[in-house]
């Protein structure tokens, strides 16, 4: 099931005996884990919350703990981190884990315990018996990066929990500012909630007032202004970043990366790849691909290749001492702004 669906279950008090969470979004795992703890034992400091890592402790120890009756009755939560036994990941630890012991446990889990297995890896080994049995018997939570639809649902759910709502433009503007960075989004939404108050509405103006753009979004806006022949606005962003002590070489690398994404998205789109497939192939978040797809038609292939060559030339000129670094990036922005859009 999706993270959002499982989270709603937990909020209702429907807590399962075994959870298997996998994916690269560790924030989602920690967030759901806290919900389960609050719903069952109340606090992370409760002595009935026990955490192990498979890098240091045998799996048998964690299973035995789950089988043991909790202190003072109630519920016990046993958390197993770095649960890599369901992946093709090479084991750094020399511990000999007894997988059969876990298979026996999940077939008949202890009613007083909640066993939570955390696998912070992108892919599972679907051939393994343990993977198949966990998918059959546990509450499986996919903590992979959200696609565009789930990201919007998640934003609405977070806003509802914090007592405010988004206008459609406000939600889009927040994503434009921060991208799909969940931890940053939560932090900024806490600030927005305080500003608009309970029952308030967050629109574009509120987001513009309170939320600063991320560095990646500044670079995206910088390129966008340059391509639209608004060089003055592009240079304002560039010099603001310099005032914030951002290194010109770093900004040049980010500009080149964004141009490379544009070229790859344009080429794969021409080959009829969906945005989801492009995101998977390039290992980018779907929202990043969505934004790039809205920009790529402003460029011809030869223009993007020329700009990538210009970025490489600027990098060489800086590192070889032939050109001052601040000026080299400014000249690249001027080349962007002088593109023929016909």
Short mmCIF file of C-alpha atoms in Angstrom, two decimals:
data_model
loop_
_atom_site.label_atom_id
_atom_site.label_comp_id
_atom_site.label_asym_id
_atom_site.label_seq_id
_atom_site.Cartn_x
_atom_site.Cartn_y
_atom_site.Cartn_z
CA UNK A 1 0.00 0.00 0.00
CA UNK A 2 1.02 3.60 -0.38
CA UNK A 3 2.49 5.57 2.49
CA UNK A 4 -0.54 7.87 2.52
CA UNK A 5 -3.03 4.97 2.77
CA UNK A 6 -1.11 3.29 5.62
CA UNK A 7 -0.76 6.62 7.45
CA UNK A 8 -4.55 7.06 7.37
CA UNK A 9 -4.95 3.55 8.80
CA UNK A 10 -2.59 4.30 11.68
CA UNK A 11 -4.34 7.62 12.42
CA UNK A 12 -7.62 5.67 12.73
CA UNK A 13 -5.96 3.36 15.26
CA UNK A 14 -5.72 0.42 12.88
CA UNK A 15 -2.16 -0.70 13.65
CA UNK A 16 -0.84 -3.91 12.07
CA UNK A 17 1.44 -6.45 13.80
CA UNK A 18 4.17 -6.35 11.13
CA UNK A 19 5.27 -3.43 8.94
CA UNK A 20 7.74 -3.70 6.09
CA UNK A 21 8.88 -0.30 4.81
CA UNK A 22 11.21 0.05 1.85
CA UNK A 23 12.48 2.83 -0.40
CA UNK A 24 14.91 5.74 -0.40
CA UNK A 25 12.68 8.34 1.31
CA UNK A 26 13.87 7.86 4.89
CA UNK A 27 11.79 10.87 5.97
CA UNK A 28 8.60 8.94 5.15
CA UNK A 29 9.77 5.96 7.19
CA UNK A 30 10.59 8.11 10.21
CA UNK A 31 7.31 10.01 9.94
CA UNK A 32 5.17 6.86 9.79
CA UNK A 33 7.25 5.25 12.53
CA UNK A 34 6.52 8.20 14.84
CA UNK A 35 2.80 7.93 14.07
CA UNK A 36 2.80 4.24 15.01
CA UNK A 37 4.69 4.98 18.25
CA UNK A 38 2.32 7.82 19.22
CA UNK A 39 -0.72 5.68 18.46
CA UNK A 40 0.43 2.67 20.51
CA UNK A 41 2.92 3.51 23.30
CA UNK A 42 2.89 7.32 23.21
CA UNK A 43 6.58 8.22 23.20
CA UNK A 44 9.89 7.20 21.63
CA UNK A 45 11.37 7.16 25.13
CA UNK A 46 9.03 4.39 26.26
CA UNK A 47 11.03 1.30 27.36
CA UNK A 48 8.78 -0.81 25.11
CA UNK A 49 10.29 0.81 22.00
CA UNK A 50 13.37 -1.24 21.11
CA UNK A 51 15.58 -0.58 18.08
CA UNK A 52 18.13 -2.88 16.43
CA UNK A 53 20.32 -2.62 13.34
CA UNK A 54 21.08 -5.75 11.31
CA UNK A 55 24.59 -4.44 10.82
CA UNK A 56 25.26 -4.99 14.52
CA UNK A 57 22.72 -7.51 15.85
CA UNK A 58 21.50 -10.92 14.76
CA UNK A 59 17.99 -11.06 13.33
CA UNK A 60 17.22 -13.80 15.90
CA UNK A 61 17.68 -11.24 18.70
CA UNK A 62 15.09 -8.89 17.22
CA UNK A 63 12.59 -11.71 16.63
CA UNK A 64 13.09 -13.01 20.17
CA UNK A 65 12.46 -9.50 21.48
CA UNK A 66 9.20 -9.32 19.49
CA UNK A 67 8.16 -12.67 21.00
CA UNK A 68 8.80 -11.46 24.58
CA UNK A 69 5.91 -9.98 26.55
CA UNK A 70 6.26 -6.17 27.00
CA UNK A 71 7.10 -4.49 30.29
CA UNK A 72 4.03 -3.53 32.33
CA UNK A 73 1.68 -4.93 29.66
CA UNK A 74 0.40 -2.87 26.75
CA UNK A 75 2.21 -2.94 23.41
CA UNK A 76 5.84 -3.37 22.41
CA UNK A 77 7.44 -1.92 19.26
CA UNK A 78 10.51 -3.66 17.84
CA UNK A 79 12.28 -1.71 15.06
CA UNK A 80 14.81 -3.38 12.78
CA UNK A 81 16.90 -0.90 10.78
CA UNK A 82 19.11 -1.64 7.76
CA UNK A 83 16.95 -4.66 6.94
CA UNK A 84 18.83 -5.56 3.76
CA UNK A 85 17.98 -9.28 3.68
CA UNK A 86 15.28 -8.65 1.05
CA UNK A 87 17.65 -6.91 -1.37
CA UNK A 88 20.55 -7.95 -3.55
CA UNK A 89 22.69 -5.64 -1.41
CA UNK A 90 26.03 -7.15 -0.46
CA UNK A 91 26.19 -7.71 3.28
CA UNK A 92 28.95 -5.74 5.02
CA UNK A 93 28.28 -7.55 8.27
CA UNK A 94 29.57 -11.10 8.85
CA UNK A 95 26.59 -11.94 11.05
CA UNK A 96 24.73 -15.11 10.09
CA UNK A 97 21.04 -14.16 10.20
CA UNK A 98 18.41 -16.87 10.58
CA UNK A 99 15.79 -15.90 7.99
CA UNK A 100 13.62 -18.91 8.82
CA UNK A 101 13.10 -17.60 12.34
CA UNK A 102 11.58 -14.43 10.89
CA UNK A 103 9.46 -16.40 8.40
CA UNK A 104 7.98 -18.38 11.29
CA UNK A 105 7.30 -15.21 13.25
CA UNK A 106 5.47 -13.28 10.50
CA UNK A 107 3.26 -16.34 9.90
CA UNK A 108 1.99 -15.97 13.48
CA UNK A 109 3.12 -12.65 15.03
CA UNK A 110 2.80 -11.96 18.74
CA UNK A 111 -0.39 -9.97 19.42
CA UNK A 112 1.35 -7.72 21.96
CA UNK A 113 4.16 -6.68 19.60
CA UNK A 114 4.55 -4.52 16.51
CA UNK A 115 7.55 -5.50 14.39
CA UNK A 116 8.77 -2.80 11.99
CA UNK A 117 11.35 -3.67 9.32
CA UNK A 118 13.07 -0.71 7.63
CA UNK A 119 14.76 -1.27 4.25
CA UNK A 120 16.22 2.05 3.02
CA UNK A 121 17.08 0.74 -0.45
CA UNK A 122 15.59 1.43 -3.86
CA UNK A 123 15.05 -2.12 -5.11
CA UNK A 124 13.94 -5.39 -3.57
CA UNK A 125 15.04 -8.84 -4.64
CA UNK A 126 11.65 -10.23 -5.68
CA UNK A 127 13.11 -13.73 -6.10
CA UNK A 128 13.73 -14.21 -2.40
CA UNK A 129 11.23 -16.19 -0.36
CA UNK A 130 11.47 -13.64 2.47
CA UNK A 131 10.47 -10.81 0.13
CA UNK A 132 7.48 -12.76 -1.16
CA UNK A 133 6.30 -13.73 2.33
CA UNK A 134 6.61 -10.21 3.69
CA UNK A 135 4.59 -8.86 0.78
CA UNK A 136 1.95 -11.47 1.53
CA UNK A 137 1.79 -11.21 5.34
CA UNK A 138 3.04 -7.75 6.40
CA UNK A 139 1.75 -4.22 5.89
CA UNK A 140 4.03 -3.22 3.03
CA UNK A 141 4.79 0.51 2.79
CA UNK A 142 6.39 1.88 -0.36
CA UNK A 143 8.61 4.80 0.71
CA UNK A 144 9.92 5.54 -2.76
CA UNK A 145 9.86 9.16 -4.04
CA UNK A 146 6.30 10.29 -4.76
CA UNK A 147 5.06 10.69 -8.27
CA UNK A 148 3.36 13.99 -9.13
CA UNK A 149 -0.12 12.84 -8.08
CA UNK A 150 0.98 11.42 -4.71
CA UNK A 151 3.08 14.49 -3.99
CA UNK A 152 0.03 16.74 -4.36
CA UNK A 153 -2.05 14.40 -2.18
CA UNK A 154 0.68 14.39 0.45
CA UNK A 155 0.80 18.21 0.46
CA UNK A 156 -2.98 18.37 0.99
CA UNK A 157 -2.78 15.82 3.83
CA UNK A 158 0.05 17.73 5.53
CA UNK A 159 -1.83 21.03 5.19
CA UNK A 160 -4.99 19.46 6.65
CA UNK A 161 -3.03 18.11 9.63
CA UNK A 162 -1.57 21.60 10.23
CA UNK A 163 -4.97 23.30 10.01
CA UNK A 164 -4.81 25.18 6.71
CA UNK A 165 -5.58 24.66 3.03
CA UNK A 166 -3.74 25.49 -0.18
CA UNK A 167 -5.14 27.41 -3.08
CA UNK A 168 -4.22 25.56 -6.32
CA UNK A 169 -1.70 28.28 -7.15
CA UNK A 170 -0.22 28.21 -3.66
CA UNK A 171 0.53 24.52 -3.83
CA UNK A 172 2.19 24.84 -7.24
CA UNK A 173 4.22 27.85 -6.12
CA UNK A 174 5.52 25.99 -3.06
CA UNK A 175 6.68 23.14 -5.30
CA UNK A 176 8.26 25.60 -7.72
CA UNK A 177 10.19 27.11 -4.81
CA UNK A 178 11.37 23.93 -3.11
CA UNK A 179 10.84 21.04 -5.50
CA UNK A 180 10.02 17.59 -4.06
CA UNK A 181 12.20 17.91 -0.94
CA UNK A 182 9.84 16.52 1.71
CA UNK A 183 11.76 17.57 4.80
CA UNK A 184 12.07 21.15 3.54
CA UNK A 185 8.41 21.17 2.51
CA UNK A 186 7.31 20.14 6.01
CA UNK A 187 9.53 22.78 7.61
CA UNK A 188 8.14 25.53 5.38
CA UNK A 189 4.55 24.36 5.86
CA UNK A 190 4.97 24.73 9.63
CA UNK A 191 5.93 28.35 8.97
CA UNK A 192 3.00 28.87 6.58
CA UNK A 193 0.57 27.38 9.12
CA UNK A 194 1.71 29.83 11.80
CA UNK A 195 1.33 32.75 9.40
CA UNK A 196 -2.19 32.06 8.06
CA UNK A 197 -3.56 30.56 11.29
CA UNK A 198 -6.09 27.79 11.81
CA UNK A 199 -8.47 27.55 8.84
CA UNK A 200 -6.33 29.89 6.73
CA UNK A 201 -5.53 29.62 3.03
CA UNK A 202 -2.01 29.60 1.61
CA UNK A 203 -1.90 31.18 -1.85
CA UNK A 204 0.90 32.27 -4.17
CA UNK A 205 1.38 35.61 -2.41
CA UNK A 206 1.86 33.96 0.99
CA UNK A 207 4.39 31.49 -0.43
CA UNK A 208 6.31 34.30 -2.17
CA UNK A 209 6.38 36.24 1.10
CA UNK A 210 7.60 33.44 3.36
CA UNK A 211 9.42 30.79 1.30
CA UNK A 212 12.82 31.35 -0.27
CA UNK A 213 13.72 29.43 -3.41
CA UNK A 214 16.17 26.54 -3.13
CA UNK A 215 19.50 26.88 -4.91
CA UNK A 216 18.34 24.48 -7.65
CA UNK A 217 15.17 26.50 -8.16
CA UNK A 218 17.19 29.73 -8.31
CA UNK A 219 19.30 28.19 -11.07
CA UNK A 220 16.16 27.02 -12.88
CA UNK A 221 14.69 30.55 -12.67
CA UNK A 222 18.00 32.06 -13.76
CA UNK A 223 18.02 29.94 -16.94
CA UNK A 224 14.32 30.63 -17.53
CA UNK A 225 14.79 34.41 -17.38
CA UNK A 226 17.83 34.25 -19.65
CA UNK A 227 15.99 32.18 -22.27
CA UNK A 228 13.05 34.62 -22.12
CA UNK A 229 15.58 37.38 -22.92
CA UNK A 230 15.14 38.94 -19.49
CA UNK A 231 18.87 39.04 -18.90
CA UNK A 232 18.58 41.77 -16.28
CA UNK A 233 16.46 39.52 -14.03
CA UNK A 234 18.79 36.56 -14.62
CA UNK A 235 21.78 38.65 -13.60
CA UNK A 236 19.98 39.90 -10.48
CA UNK A 237 19.47 36.30 -9.33
CA UNK A 238 23.08 35.45 -10.22
CA UNK A 239 24.54 38.34 -8.23
CA UNK A 240 22.20 37.65 -5.30
CA UNK A 241 23.60 34.12 -5.20
CA UNK A 242 27.14 35.49 -5.26
CA UNK A 243 26.25 37.73 -2.30
CA UNK A 244 25.10 34.59 -0.50
CA UNK A 245 28.66 33.24 -0.97
CA UNK A 246 27.71 30.71 -3.65
CA UNK A 247 30.78 29.75 -5.68
CA UNK A 248 30.57 30.63 -9.43
CA UNK A 249 32.03 27.23 -10.37
CA UNK A 250 29.28 25.52 -8.38
CA UNK A 251 26.64 27.65 -10.11
CA UNK A 252 28.20 26.85 -13.47
CA UNK A 253 28.01 23.12 -12.69
CA UNK A 254 24.32 23.45 -11.74
CA UNK A 255 23.56 25.39 -14.93
CA UNK A 256 25.32 22.72 -17.01
CA UNK A 257 23.42 19.97 -15.15
CA UNK A 258 20.09 21.67 -15.85
CA UNK A 259 20.94 22.08 -19.55
CA UNK A 260 21.93 18.42 -19.70
CA UNK A 261 18.58 17.44 -18.13
CA UNK A 262 16.80 19.58 -20.74
CA UNK A 263 18.62 17.81 -23.55
CA UNK A 264 17.97 14.33 -22.14
CA UNK A 265 14.28 15.04 -21.48
CA UNK A 266 13.85 16.50 -24.98
CA UNK A 267 15.53 13.52 -26.64
CA UNK A 268 13.62 10.91 -24.63
CA UNK A 269 10.34 12.75 -25.16
CA UNK A 270 10.94 12.58 -28.89
CA UNK A 271 11.32 8.82 -28.52
CA UNK A 272 7.85 8.68 -26.88
CA UNK A 273 9.04 7.99 -23.34
CA UNK A 274 6.48 9.02 -20.70
CA UNK A 275 7.53 11.49 -18.01
CA UNK A 276 7.45 8.63 -15.49
CA UNK A 277 9.79 6.52 -17.65
CA UNK A 278 12.11 9.49 -18.18
CA UNK A 279 12.28 10.08 -14.42
CA UNK A 280 13.07 6.41 -13.83
CA UNK A 281 15.75 6.23 -16.53
CA UNK A 282 17.46 9.48 -15.48
CA UNK A 283 16.96 8.81 -11.73
CA UNK A 284 15.19 12.14 -11.29
CA UNK A 285 12.07 13.00 -9.36
CA UNK A 286 8.97 13.08 -11.63
CA UNK A 287 8.34 16.71 -10.65
CA UNK A 288 11.81 17.71 -11.88
CA UNK A 289 11.04 16.02 -15.21
CA UNK A 290 7.66 17.77 -15.37
CA UNK A 291 9.29 21.19 -14.97
CA UNK A 292 11.97 20.37 -17.52
CA UNK A 293 9.33 19.17 -20.01
CA UNK A 294 7.67 22.58 -19.79
CA UNK A 295 10.95 24.27 -20.76
CA UNK A 296 12.54 22.08 -23.42
CA UNK A 297 10.44 23.32 -26.34
CA UNK A 298 12.15 26.69 -25.99
CA UNK A 299 15.35 25.06 -27.24
CA UNK A 300 16.45 23.40 -30.44
CA UNK A 301 18.73 20.38 -30.08
CA UNK A 302 21.69 22.17 -31.62
CA UNK A 303 21.18 25.11 -29.24
CA UNK A 304 21.30 22.87 -26.19
CA UNK A 305 24.42 21.11 -27.46
CA UNK A 306 26.03 24.49 -28.18
CA UNK A 307 25.19 25.73 -24.68
CA UNK A 308 26.58 22.57 -23.09
CA UNK A 309 29.79 23.09 -25.06
CA UNK A 310 29.84 26.73 -23.93
CA UNK A 311 29.46 25.64 -20.31
CA UNK A 312 32.35 23.20 -20.72
CA UNK A 313 34.44 25.95 -22.36
CA UNK A 314 33.66 28.32 -19.48
CA UNK A 315 34.68 25.67 -16.98
CA UNK A 316 37.98 25.12 -18.81
CA UNK A 317 38.64 28.85 -19.12
CA UNK A 318 38.14 29.33 -15.37
CA UNK A 319 40.23 26.36 -14.30
CA UNK A 320 43.05 27.18 -16.71
CA UNK A 321 43.15 30.80 -15.51
CA UNK A 322 42.16 32.27 -18.88
CA UNK A 323 39.01 33.95 -17.55
CA UNK A 324 37.79 35.32 -14.23
CA UNK A 325 35.10 32.99 -12.89
CA UNK A 326 32.33 35.53 -12.20
CA UNK A 327 32.68 36.99 -15.68
CA UNK A 328 32.76 33.56 -17.33
CA UNK A 329 29.34 32.64 -15.89
CA UNK A 330 27.92 36.04 -16.87
CA UNK A 331 29.04 35.49 -20.47
CA UNK A 332 27.33 32.09 -20.48
CA UNK A 333 24.08 33.72 -19.33
CA UNK A 334 24.44 36.26 -22.13
CA UNK A 335 24.77 33.41 -24.63
CA UNK A 336 21.58 31.90 -23.21
CA UNK A 337 19.79 35.21 -23.59
CA UNK A 338 20.97 35.68 -27.19
CA UNK A 339 19.42 32.40 -28.41
CA UNK A 340 17.33 32.75 -31.55
CA UNK A 341 13.87 31.43 -30.58
CA UNK A 342 12.57 31.36 -34.13
#
